[in-house]
Short mmCIF file of C-alpha atoms in Angstrom, two decimals:
data_model
loop_
_atom_site.label_atom_id
_atom_site.label_comp_id
_atom_site.label_asym_id
_atom_site.label_seq_id
_atom_site.Cartn_x
_atom_site.Cartn_y
_atom_site.Cartn_z
CA UNK A 22 226.72 -151.09 9.12
CA UNK A 23 228.69 -149.07 6.57
CA UNK A 24 230.40 -145.88 7.67
CA UNK A 25 228.69 -142.81 6.36
CA UNK A 26 228.75 -139.08 6.60
CA UNK A 27 226.55 -136.22 5.63
CA UNK A 28 227.46 -133.72 2.97
CA UNK A 29 225.59 -131.06 1.07
CA UNK A 30 224.89 -130.78 -2.61
CA UNK A 31 225.17 -127.54 -4.58
CA UNK A 32 221.63 -126.51 -3.65
CA UNK A 33 222.33 -126.92 0.07
CA UNK A 34 220.35 -130.15 0.32
CA UNK A 35 221.59 -132.82 2.69
CA UNK A 36 222.93 -136.03 1.19
CA UNK A 37 224.71 -138.97 2.74
CA UNK A 38 228.07 -140.42 1.73
CA UNK A 39 229.00 -144.06 2.22
CA UNK A 40 232.52 -145.36 2.65
CA UNK A 41 233.58 -148.91 1.87
CA UNK A 42 234.31 -149.69 5.50
CA UNK A 43 232.28 -151.73 7.93
CA UNK A 44 232.04 -150.66 11.54
CA UNK A 45 230.45 -152.68 14.32
CA UNK A 46 229.26 -152.01 17.84
CA UNK A 47 231.67 -153.34 20.46
CA UNK A 48 230.03 -156.33 22.10
CA UNK A 49 232.31 -157.28 24.96
CA UNK A 50 234.97 -155.89 27.25
CA UNK A 51 237.49 -158.30 25.68
CA UNK A 52 237.50 -156.05 22.59
CA UNK A 53 238.89 -153.02 24.43
CA UNK A 54 241.88 -151.18 23.05
CA UNK A 55 245.26 -152.43 24.22
CA UNK A 56 246.67 -150.67 27.25
CA UNK A 57 250.17 -149.26 26.93
CA UNK A 58 252.45 -150.85 29.49
CA UNK A 59 254.41 -153.98 30.24
CA UNK A 60 252.05 -156.29 28.34
CA UNK A 61 251.65 -153.98 25.34
CA UNK A 62 252.53 -155.64 22.04
CA UNK A 63 252.63 -154.17 18.57
CA UNK A 64 248.87 -154.03 18.37
CA UNK A 65 247.02 -151.10 16.89
CA UNK A 66 243.88 -149.54 18.28
CA UNK A 67 242.56 -149.54 14.73
CA UNK A 68 242.09 -153.32 14.97
CA UNK A 69 239.00 -152.65 17.05
CA UNK A 70 235.83 -151.96 15.12
CA UNK A 71 234.44 -148.55 16.08
CA UNK A 72 230.92 -147.18 16.09
CA UNK A 73 229.59 -145.26 13.10
CA UNK A 74 228.74 -142.02 14.86
CA UNK A 75 226.76 -140.43 12.03
CA UNK A 76 224.44 -143.43 11.63
CA UNK A 77 223.92 -143.89 15.36
CA UNK A 78 223.24 -140.18 15.98
CA UNK A 79 221.90 -138.85 12.66
CA UNK A 80 220.35 -135.74 14.22
CA UNK A 81 223.68 -134.86 15.82
CA UNK A 82 225.43 -135.46 12.48
CA UNK A 83 222.88 -133.26 10.73
CA UNK A 84 223.47 -130.45 13.25
CA UNK A 85 227.26 -130.66 12.94
CA UNK A 86 227.17 -130.83 9.15
CA UNK A 87 224.83 -127.83 9.25
CA UNK A 88 227.62 -125.77 10.83
CA UNK A 89 230.06 -127.14 8.23
CA UNK A 90 227.66 -126.13 5.45
CA UNK A 91 227.32 -122.64 6.91
CA UNK A 92 231.08 -122.17 7.18
CA UNK A 93 231.90 -123.51 3.71
CA UNK A 94 228.95 -122.07 1.75
CA UNK A 95 227.49 -119.09 3.59
CA UNK A 96 230.50 -117.05 4.72
CA UNK A 97 232.83 -114.65 2.91
CA UNK A 98 235.91 -116.63 3.95
CA UNK A 99 237.94 -117.85 0.95
CA UNK A 100 237.52 -121.58 0.33
CA UNK A 101 241.28 -122.14 0.31
CA UNK A 102 241.62 -120.42 3.70
CA UNK A 103 238.87 -122.63 5.14
CA UNK A 104 240.61 -125.81 3.97
CA UNK A 105 243.93 -124.49 5.26
CA UNK A 106 242.44 -123.96 8.71
CA UNK A 107 240.64 -127.32 8.60
CA UNK A 108 243.94 -129.02 7.78
CA UNK A 109 245.93 -127.29 10.50
CA UNK A 110 243.32 -127.99 13.18
CA UNK A 111 243.19 -131.65 12.10
CA UNK A 112 246.99 -131.91 12.25
CA UNK A 113 247.00 -130.58 15.80
CA UNK A 114 244.27 -133.03 16.82
CA UNK A 115 245.77 -136.00 14.97
CA UNK A 116 242.66 -136.95 13.00
CA UNK A 117 243.92 -139.07 10.08
CA UNK A 118 240.62 -138.96 8.17
CA UNK A 119 240.41 -135.16 8.27
CA UNK A 120 244.12 -134.65 7.55
CA UNK A 121 243.79 -136.89 4.49
CA UNK A 122 240.60 -135.20 3.27
CA UNK A 123 241.67 -131.59 3.79
CA UNK A 124 245.13 -132.15 2.35
CA UNK A 125 243.42 -133.39 -0.82
CA UNK A 126 241.04 -130.39 -0.77
CA UNK A 127 243.89 -127.93 -0.30
CA UNK A 128 246.03 -129.49 -3.04
CA UNK A 129 243.35 -128.47 -5.55
CA UNK A 130 244.33 -124.81 -5.11
CA UNK A 131 247.67 -124.75 -3.27
CA UNK A 132 251.09 -126.03 -4.33
CA UNK A 133 252.32 -129.17 -2.61
CA UNK A 134 255.41 -127.28 -1.40
CA UNK A 135 253.19 -125.01 0.69
CA UNK A 136 250.79 -127.74 1.84
CA UNK A 137 253.65 -129.89 3.11
CA UNK A 138 254.90 -126.98 5.22
CA UNK A 139 251.58 -126.14 6.90
CA UNK A 140 252.68 -127.71 10.24
CA UNK A 141 255.64 -125.28 10.33
CA UNK A 142 253.96 -122.29 8.70
CA UNK A 143 255.48 -119.83 11.20
CA UNK A 144 258.97 -120.80 10.05
CA UNK A 145 258.19 -120.01 6.40
CA UNK A 146 256.27 -116.71 6.61
CA UNK A 147 257.12 -115.84 3.01
CA UNK A 148 254.91 -118.72 1.78
CA UNK A 149 251.67 -117.52 3.39
CA UNK A 150 249.89 -114.17 3.22
CA UNK A 151 249.39 -112.05 6.34
CA UNK A 152 245.75 -113.11 6.48
CA UNK A 153 246.59 -116.82 6.11
CA UNK A 154 249.22 -116.56 8.86
CA UNK A 155 246.71 -114.80 11.12
CA UNK A 156 244.15 -117.53 10.43
CA UNK A 157 246.67 -120.29 11.17
CA UNK A 158 247.78 -118.59 14.39
CA UNK A 159 244.16 -118.14 15.52
CA UNK A 160 243.37 -121.76 14.60
CA UNK A 161 246.22 -122.97 16.80
CA UNK A 162 245.22 -120.61 19.61
CA UNK A 163 241.57 -121.70 19.60
CA UNK A 164 242.33 -125.41 19.12
CA UNK A 165 244.72 -125.30 22.09
CA UNK A 166 242.40 -123.08 24.16
CA UNK A 167 242.92 -125.16 27.32
CA UNK A 168 246.53 -123.97 27.42
CA UNK A 169 246.38 -120.67 25.49
CA UNK A 170 243.13 -119.35 26.96
CA UNK A 171 242.68 -117.42 23.69
CA UNK A 172 245.10 -114.70 24.77
CA UNK A 173 244.43 -111.02 24.27
CA UNK A 174 247.51 -110.80 22.02
CA UNK A 175 246.27 -113.58 19.73
CA UNK A 176 242.78 -112.13 19.60
CA UNK A 177 244.12 -108.67 18.75
CA UNK A 178 246.26 -110.10 15.91
CA UNK A 179 243.30 -112.01 14.46
CA UNK A 180 241.05 -108.94 14.77
CA UNK A 181 243.50 -106.91 12.66
CA UNK A 182 243.44 -109.48 9.83
CA UNK A 183 239.67 -110.13 9.79
CA UNK A 184 236.60 -107.95 10.11
CA UNK A 185 234.18 -108.78 12.92
CA UNK A 186 231.92 -111.13 10.93
CA UNK A 187 234.82 -112.97 9.28
CA UNK A 188 236.54 -113.44 12.64
CA UNK A 189 233.40 -115.00 14.11
CA UNK A 190 232.99 -117.18 11.01
CA UNK A 191 236.65 -118.23 11.17
CA UNK A 192 236.23 -119.16 14.83
CA UNK A 193 233.11 -121.16 13.94
CA UNK A 194 235.14 -122.99 11.27
CA UNK A 195 237.83 -123.80 13.83
CA UNK A 196 235.26 -124.97 16.37
CA UNK A 197 233.46 -127.13 13.80
CA UNK A 198 236.68 -128.84 12.71
CA UNK A 199 237.63 -129.49 16.32
CA UNK A 200 234.24 -131.16 16.78
CA UNK A 201 234.69 -133.27 13.63
CA UNK A 202 238.18 -134.30 14.78
CA UNK A 203 236.79 -135.38 18.12
CA UNK A 204 234.48 -137.74 16.27
CA UNK A 205 236.75 -138.75 13.39
CA UNK A 206 239.75 -139.76 15.50
CA UNK A 207 237.96 -141.70 18.28
CA UNK A 208 235.70 -143.55 15.83
CA UNK A 209 238.59 -144.11 13.37
CA UNK A 210 236.98 -142.77 10.21
CA UNK A 211 238.74 -144.26 7.18
CA UNK A 212 241.23 -142.48 4.95
CA UNK A 213 241.27 -142.44 1.17
CA UNK A 214 245.08 -142.87 1.08
CA UNK A 215 246.23 -146.24 -0.26
CA UNK A 216 249.58 -148.01 0.31
#
């Protein structure tokens, strides 16, 4: 089956995208990912064909893409800020597909010098506005919630930069991207980047 995703057209109608990648259901335990250890060789986990999550669970995909549609089309958050947050969350989670996609999205409106420094945004505060820095800090705080516990200090800083509705919408954007990363990385969604 071909890998696919759901996206939305200008009118908010659902449409499906197809990628030129074939994914197959794992059929035996002999196809498991290599285990790191003494017998580990230079084998990549990407050699294993992964399930196409959006075809196998289309209702789940529709629900998740519904949140994405809300965040990208129905909020007052600037589009560039949304892609910035999507990129940073994806970098933290190590989702190649989402890093590739959101880097491309962000490069449409942001200089490559800034995009390349997103992972170290706190070291170059002069490149990002106060609101962008607050969004990046909150994205890191929420993405790493198991260790940060969404501290009072981080919440207070985000609440200064965003009104109540925008802060909730920003947090929904962060949560949605974390969900996408937790599907994109394990199921090895393809990247558009070519050698």
